[in-house]
Coordinates of C-alpha atoms and ligand atoms in Angstrom, one line a residue:
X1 CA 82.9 -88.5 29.3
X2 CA 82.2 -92.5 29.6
X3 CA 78.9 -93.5 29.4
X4 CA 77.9 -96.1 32.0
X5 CA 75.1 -98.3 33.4
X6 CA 71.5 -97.3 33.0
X7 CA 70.2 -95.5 36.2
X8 CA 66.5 -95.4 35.1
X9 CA 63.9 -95.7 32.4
X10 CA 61.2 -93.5 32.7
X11 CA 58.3 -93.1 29.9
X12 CA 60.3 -91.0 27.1
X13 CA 64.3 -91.0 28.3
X14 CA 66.6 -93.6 29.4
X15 CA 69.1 -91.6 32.0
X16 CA 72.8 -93.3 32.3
X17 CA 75.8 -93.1 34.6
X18 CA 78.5 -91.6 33.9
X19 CA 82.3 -91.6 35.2
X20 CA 81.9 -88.1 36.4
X21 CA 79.4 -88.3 39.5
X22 CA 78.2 -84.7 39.4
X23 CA 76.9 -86.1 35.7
X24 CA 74.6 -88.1 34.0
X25 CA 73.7 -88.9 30.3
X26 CA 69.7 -88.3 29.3
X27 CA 69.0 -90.4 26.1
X28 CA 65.5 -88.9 24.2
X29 CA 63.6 -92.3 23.0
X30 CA 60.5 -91.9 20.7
X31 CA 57.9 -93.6 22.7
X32 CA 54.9 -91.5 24.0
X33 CA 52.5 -92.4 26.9
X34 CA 49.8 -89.9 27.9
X35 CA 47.0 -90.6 31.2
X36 CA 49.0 -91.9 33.2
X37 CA 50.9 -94.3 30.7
X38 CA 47.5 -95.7 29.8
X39 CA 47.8 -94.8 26.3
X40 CA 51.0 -95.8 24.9
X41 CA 52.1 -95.4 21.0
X42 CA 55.3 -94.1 19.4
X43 CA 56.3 -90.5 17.5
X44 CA 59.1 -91.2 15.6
X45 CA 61.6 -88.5 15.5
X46 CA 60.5 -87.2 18.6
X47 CA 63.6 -88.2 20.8
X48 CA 65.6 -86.2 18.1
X49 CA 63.4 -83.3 18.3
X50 CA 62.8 -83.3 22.2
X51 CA 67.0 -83.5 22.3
X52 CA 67.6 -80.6 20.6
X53 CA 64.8 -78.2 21.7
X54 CA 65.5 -79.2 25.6
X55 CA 68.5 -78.0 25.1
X56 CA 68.0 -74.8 22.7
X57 CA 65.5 -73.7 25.1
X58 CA 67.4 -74.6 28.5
X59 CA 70.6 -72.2 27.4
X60 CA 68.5 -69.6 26.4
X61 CA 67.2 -69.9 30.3
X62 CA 70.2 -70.4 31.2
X63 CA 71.7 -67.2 29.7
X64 CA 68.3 -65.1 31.0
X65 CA 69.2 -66.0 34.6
X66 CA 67.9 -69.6 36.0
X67 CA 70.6 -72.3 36.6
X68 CA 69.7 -75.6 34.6
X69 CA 71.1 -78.8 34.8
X70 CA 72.1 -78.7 30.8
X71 CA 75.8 -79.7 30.0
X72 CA 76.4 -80.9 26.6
X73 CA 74.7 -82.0 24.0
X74 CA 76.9 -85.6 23.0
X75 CA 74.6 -87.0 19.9
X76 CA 71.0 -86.4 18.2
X77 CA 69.4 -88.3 21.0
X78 CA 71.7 -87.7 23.9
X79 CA 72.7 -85.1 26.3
X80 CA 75.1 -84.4 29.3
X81 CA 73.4 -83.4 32.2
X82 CA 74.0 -81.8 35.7
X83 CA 73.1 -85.0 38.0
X84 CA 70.2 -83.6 40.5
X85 CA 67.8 -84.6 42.7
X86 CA 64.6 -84.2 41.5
X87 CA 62.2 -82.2 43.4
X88 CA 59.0 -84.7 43.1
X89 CA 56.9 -81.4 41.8
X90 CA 55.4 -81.3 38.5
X91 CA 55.1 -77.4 37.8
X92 CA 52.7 -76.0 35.8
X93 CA 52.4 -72.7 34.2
X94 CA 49.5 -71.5 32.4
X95 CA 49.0 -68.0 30.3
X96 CA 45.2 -70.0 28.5
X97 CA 42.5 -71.9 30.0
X98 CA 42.7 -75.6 28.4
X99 CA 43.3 -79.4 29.5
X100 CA 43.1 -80.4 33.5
X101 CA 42.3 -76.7 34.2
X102 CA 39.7 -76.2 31.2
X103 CA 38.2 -79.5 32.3
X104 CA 38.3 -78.9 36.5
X105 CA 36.7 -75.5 36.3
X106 CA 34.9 -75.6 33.7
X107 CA 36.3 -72.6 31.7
X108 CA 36.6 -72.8 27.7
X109 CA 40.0 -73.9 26.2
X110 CA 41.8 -71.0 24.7
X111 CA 40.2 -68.3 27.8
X112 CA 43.0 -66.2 28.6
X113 CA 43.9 -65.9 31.5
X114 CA 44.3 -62.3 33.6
X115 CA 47.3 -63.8 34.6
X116 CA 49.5 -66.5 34.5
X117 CA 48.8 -69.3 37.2
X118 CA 51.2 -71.9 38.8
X119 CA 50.1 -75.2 40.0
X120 CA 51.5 -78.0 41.8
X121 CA 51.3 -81.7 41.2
X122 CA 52.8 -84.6 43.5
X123 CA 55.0 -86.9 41.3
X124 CA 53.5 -90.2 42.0
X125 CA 52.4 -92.7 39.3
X126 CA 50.5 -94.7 41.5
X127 CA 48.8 -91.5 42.5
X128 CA 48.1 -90.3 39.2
X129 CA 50.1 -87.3 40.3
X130 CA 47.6 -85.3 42.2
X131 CA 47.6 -81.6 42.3
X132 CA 48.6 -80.5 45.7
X133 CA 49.5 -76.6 47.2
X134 CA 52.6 -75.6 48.5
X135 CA 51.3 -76.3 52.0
X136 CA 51.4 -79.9 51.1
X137 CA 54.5 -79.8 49.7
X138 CA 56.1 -78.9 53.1
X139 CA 53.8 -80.9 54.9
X140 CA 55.1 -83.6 53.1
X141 CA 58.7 -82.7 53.2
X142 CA 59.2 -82.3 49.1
X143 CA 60.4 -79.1 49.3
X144 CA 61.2 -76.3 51.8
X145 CA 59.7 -73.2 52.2
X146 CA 63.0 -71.5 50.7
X147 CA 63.3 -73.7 47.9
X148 CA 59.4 -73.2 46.7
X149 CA 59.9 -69.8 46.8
X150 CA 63.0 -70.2 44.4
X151 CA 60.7 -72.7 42.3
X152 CA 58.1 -70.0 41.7
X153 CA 60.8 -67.1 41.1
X154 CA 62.3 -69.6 38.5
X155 CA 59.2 -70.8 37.0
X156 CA 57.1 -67.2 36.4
X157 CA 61.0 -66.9 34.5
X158 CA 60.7 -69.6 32.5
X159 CA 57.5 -68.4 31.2
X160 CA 58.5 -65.3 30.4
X161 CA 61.2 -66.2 28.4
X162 CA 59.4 -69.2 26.4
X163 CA 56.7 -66.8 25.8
X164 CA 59.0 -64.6 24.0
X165 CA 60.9 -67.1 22.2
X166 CA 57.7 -69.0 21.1
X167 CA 55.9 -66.1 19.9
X168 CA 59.2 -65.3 17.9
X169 CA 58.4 -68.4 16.2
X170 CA 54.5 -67.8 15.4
X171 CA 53.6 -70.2 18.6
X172 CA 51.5 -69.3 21.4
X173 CA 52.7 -70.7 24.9
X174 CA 49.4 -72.2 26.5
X175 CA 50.9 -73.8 29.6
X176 CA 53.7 -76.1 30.1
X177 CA 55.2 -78.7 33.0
X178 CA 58.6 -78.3 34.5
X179 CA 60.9 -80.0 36.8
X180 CA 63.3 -79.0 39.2
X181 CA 66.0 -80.9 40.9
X182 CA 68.6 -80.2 43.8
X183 CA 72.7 -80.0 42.8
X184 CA 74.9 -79.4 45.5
X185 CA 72.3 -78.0 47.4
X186 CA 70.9 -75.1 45.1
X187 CA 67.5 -75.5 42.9
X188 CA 67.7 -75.9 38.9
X189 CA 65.9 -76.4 36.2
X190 CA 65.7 -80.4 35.1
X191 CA 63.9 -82.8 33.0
X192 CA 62.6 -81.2 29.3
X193 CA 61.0 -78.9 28.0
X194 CA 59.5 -79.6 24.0
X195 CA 56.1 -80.2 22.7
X196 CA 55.6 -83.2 25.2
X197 CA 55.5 -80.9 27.9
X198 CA 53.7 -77.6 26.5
X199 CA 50.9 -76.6 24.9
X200 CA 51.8 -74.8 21.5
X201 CA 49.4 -73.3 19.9
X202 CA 49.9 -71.6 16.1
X203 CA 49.2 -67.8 16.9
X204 CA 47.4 -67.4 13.9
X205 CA 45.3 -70.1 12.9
X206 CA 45.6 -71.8 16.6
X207 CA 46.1 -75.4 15.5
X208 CA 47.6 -77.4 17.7
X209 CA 51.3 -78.1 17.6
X210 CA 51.8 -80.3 20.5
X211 CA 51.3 -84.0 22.5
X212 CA 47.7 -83.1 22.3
X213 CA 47.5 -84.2 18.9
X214 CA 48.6 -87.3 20.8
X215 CA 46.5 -87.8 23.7
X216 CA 43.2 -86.8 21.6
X217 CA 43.8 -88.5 18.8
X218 CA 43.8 -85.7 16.6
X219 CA 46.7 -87.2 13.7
X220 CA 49.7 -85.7 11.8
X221 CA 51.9 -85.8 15.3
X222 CA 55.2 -86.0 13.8
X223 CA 54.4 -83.6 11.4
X224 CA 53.8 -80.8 14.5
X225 CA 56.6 -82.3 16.3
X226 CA 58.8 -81.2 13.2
X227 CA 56.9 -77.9 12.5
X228 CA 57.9 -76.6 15.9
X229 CA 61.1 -77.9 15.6
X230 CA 61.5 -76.0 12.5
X231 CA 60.3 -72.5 13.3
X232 CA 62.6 -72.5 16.3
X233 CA 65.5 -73.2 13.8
X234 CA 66.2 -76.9 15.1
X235 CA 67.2 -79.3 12.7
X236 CA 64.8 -82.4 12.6
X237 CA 67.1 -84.5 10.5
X238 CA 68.3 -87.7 12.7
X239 CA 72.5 -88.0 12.0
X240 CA 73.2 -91.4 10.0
X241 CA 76.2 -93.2 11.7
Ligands
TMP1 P1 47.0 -80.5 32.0 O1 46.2 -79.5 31.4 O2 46.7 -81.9 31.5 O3 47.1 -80.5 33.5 O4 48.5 -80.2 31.4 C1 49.2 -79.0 31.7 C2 50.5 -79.0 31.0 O5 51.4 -79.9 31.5 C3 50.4 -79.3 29.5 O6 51.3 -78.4 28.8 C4 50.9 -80.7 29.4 C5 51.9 -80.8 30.5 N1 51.9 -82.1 31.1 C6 53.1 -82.9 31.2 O7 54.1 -82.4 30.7 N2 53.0 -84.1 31.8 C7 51.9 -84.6 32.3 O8 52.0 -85.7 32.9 C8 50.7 -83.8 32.3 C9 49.5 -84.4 32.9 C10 50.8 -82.6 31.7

């Protein structure tokens, strides 16, 4: 596989050409934005770390049923990828009350929740991604009505699955943000899925072992970055060249 020009630089990947147009390259960088990209700062190790629990976590979907866009993991930071077009739909899952939905209705973090939850938000910087329903979404032409129901289906199955693998590894699942994308004309899983884009608490003490520690300031990031890492069995080391 040849690597060629960049495509796009988005806030923590770089996503490349390749010479195979049903492909693309995904390289992990360490730089973290949170708000909106109004706090900006750097976790180093974390493109290492994202890499390689993206794509843990995506064949272990894979294999319990949802179609991703994972290929082939090429280097510590790098990855073959299905080239999709992405639904613009943040989904959100929660199984615990905290952050934006804490915040909005003014229930306690950690209140679990009778059931899980989804949520839509419209991917839109300049917006600030604002949640929508799946009313908009149609309205607005991001999806159809056939492909939201196959978003749900897959997503309530993504949590599922990350629950149990989580837990396996002493970490609660508090809610996390997926992608989708289109690929020859069938919906699968895209983007990443690591401690940027869930909420991990530990099950027993219920520190924090996620971007949070980021966004709020509250120190030893890399350290949780690598803890998760770790109790998933992912090595953290970066390869020297
Ligand atoms: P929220 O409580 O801030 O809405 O976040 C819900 C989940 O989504 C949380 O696990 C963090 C993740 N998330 C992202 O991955 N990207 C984002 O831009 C935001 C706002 C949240």
């Amino acid at each position: 596989m040849q690597k060629g020009e960049q495509l796009y630089e988005g806030k923590a990947k770089k996503v490349f050409l390749t010479d195979d147009p049903d492909a693309l390259i995904v390289s992990y960088k360490d730089d973290a934005t949170a708000f909106n990209g109004q706090k900006k700062g750097t976790i180093t190790g974390k493109g290492v770390i994202n890499n390689r629990m993206s794509n843990y976590l995506f064949q272990i979907i894979e294999r319990e049923g949802v179609p991703t866009h994972y290929v082939q993991e090429i280097s510590d930071r790098e990855t073959v990828v299905r080239k999709v077009e992405i639904v613009p739909l943040e989904v959100i899952i929660r199984n615990v009350a905290a952050g934006s939905f804490s915040k909005r209705l003014g229930i306690s973090e950690g209140t679990e929740l009778a059931e899980p939850t989804i949520e839509f938000s419209y991917k839109n910087d300049e917006l600030e991604d604002p949640l929508i329903n799946s009313y908009f979404a149609k309205a607005l032409k991001l999806a159809t009505q056939d492909e939201l129901e196959t978003i749900k289906k897959y997503a309530f199955m993504v949590n599922e699955i990350l629950k149990v693998e989580f837990l396996k590894a002493g970490l609660r699942l508090i809610d996390f943000k997926i992608e989708f994308g289109r690929f020859h004309g069938k919906i699968i899983l895209a983007d990443e899925i690591s401690p940027d884009t869930c909420r991990l608490w530990d099950a027993k003490t219920g520190d924090k072992l996620d971007k949070d520690r980021f966004r709020r300031d509250l120190g030893n990031v890399e350290e949780a970055y690598i803890e998760v890492a770790k109790r998933l069995g992912i090595k953290v080391e970066e390869e020297k060249e």
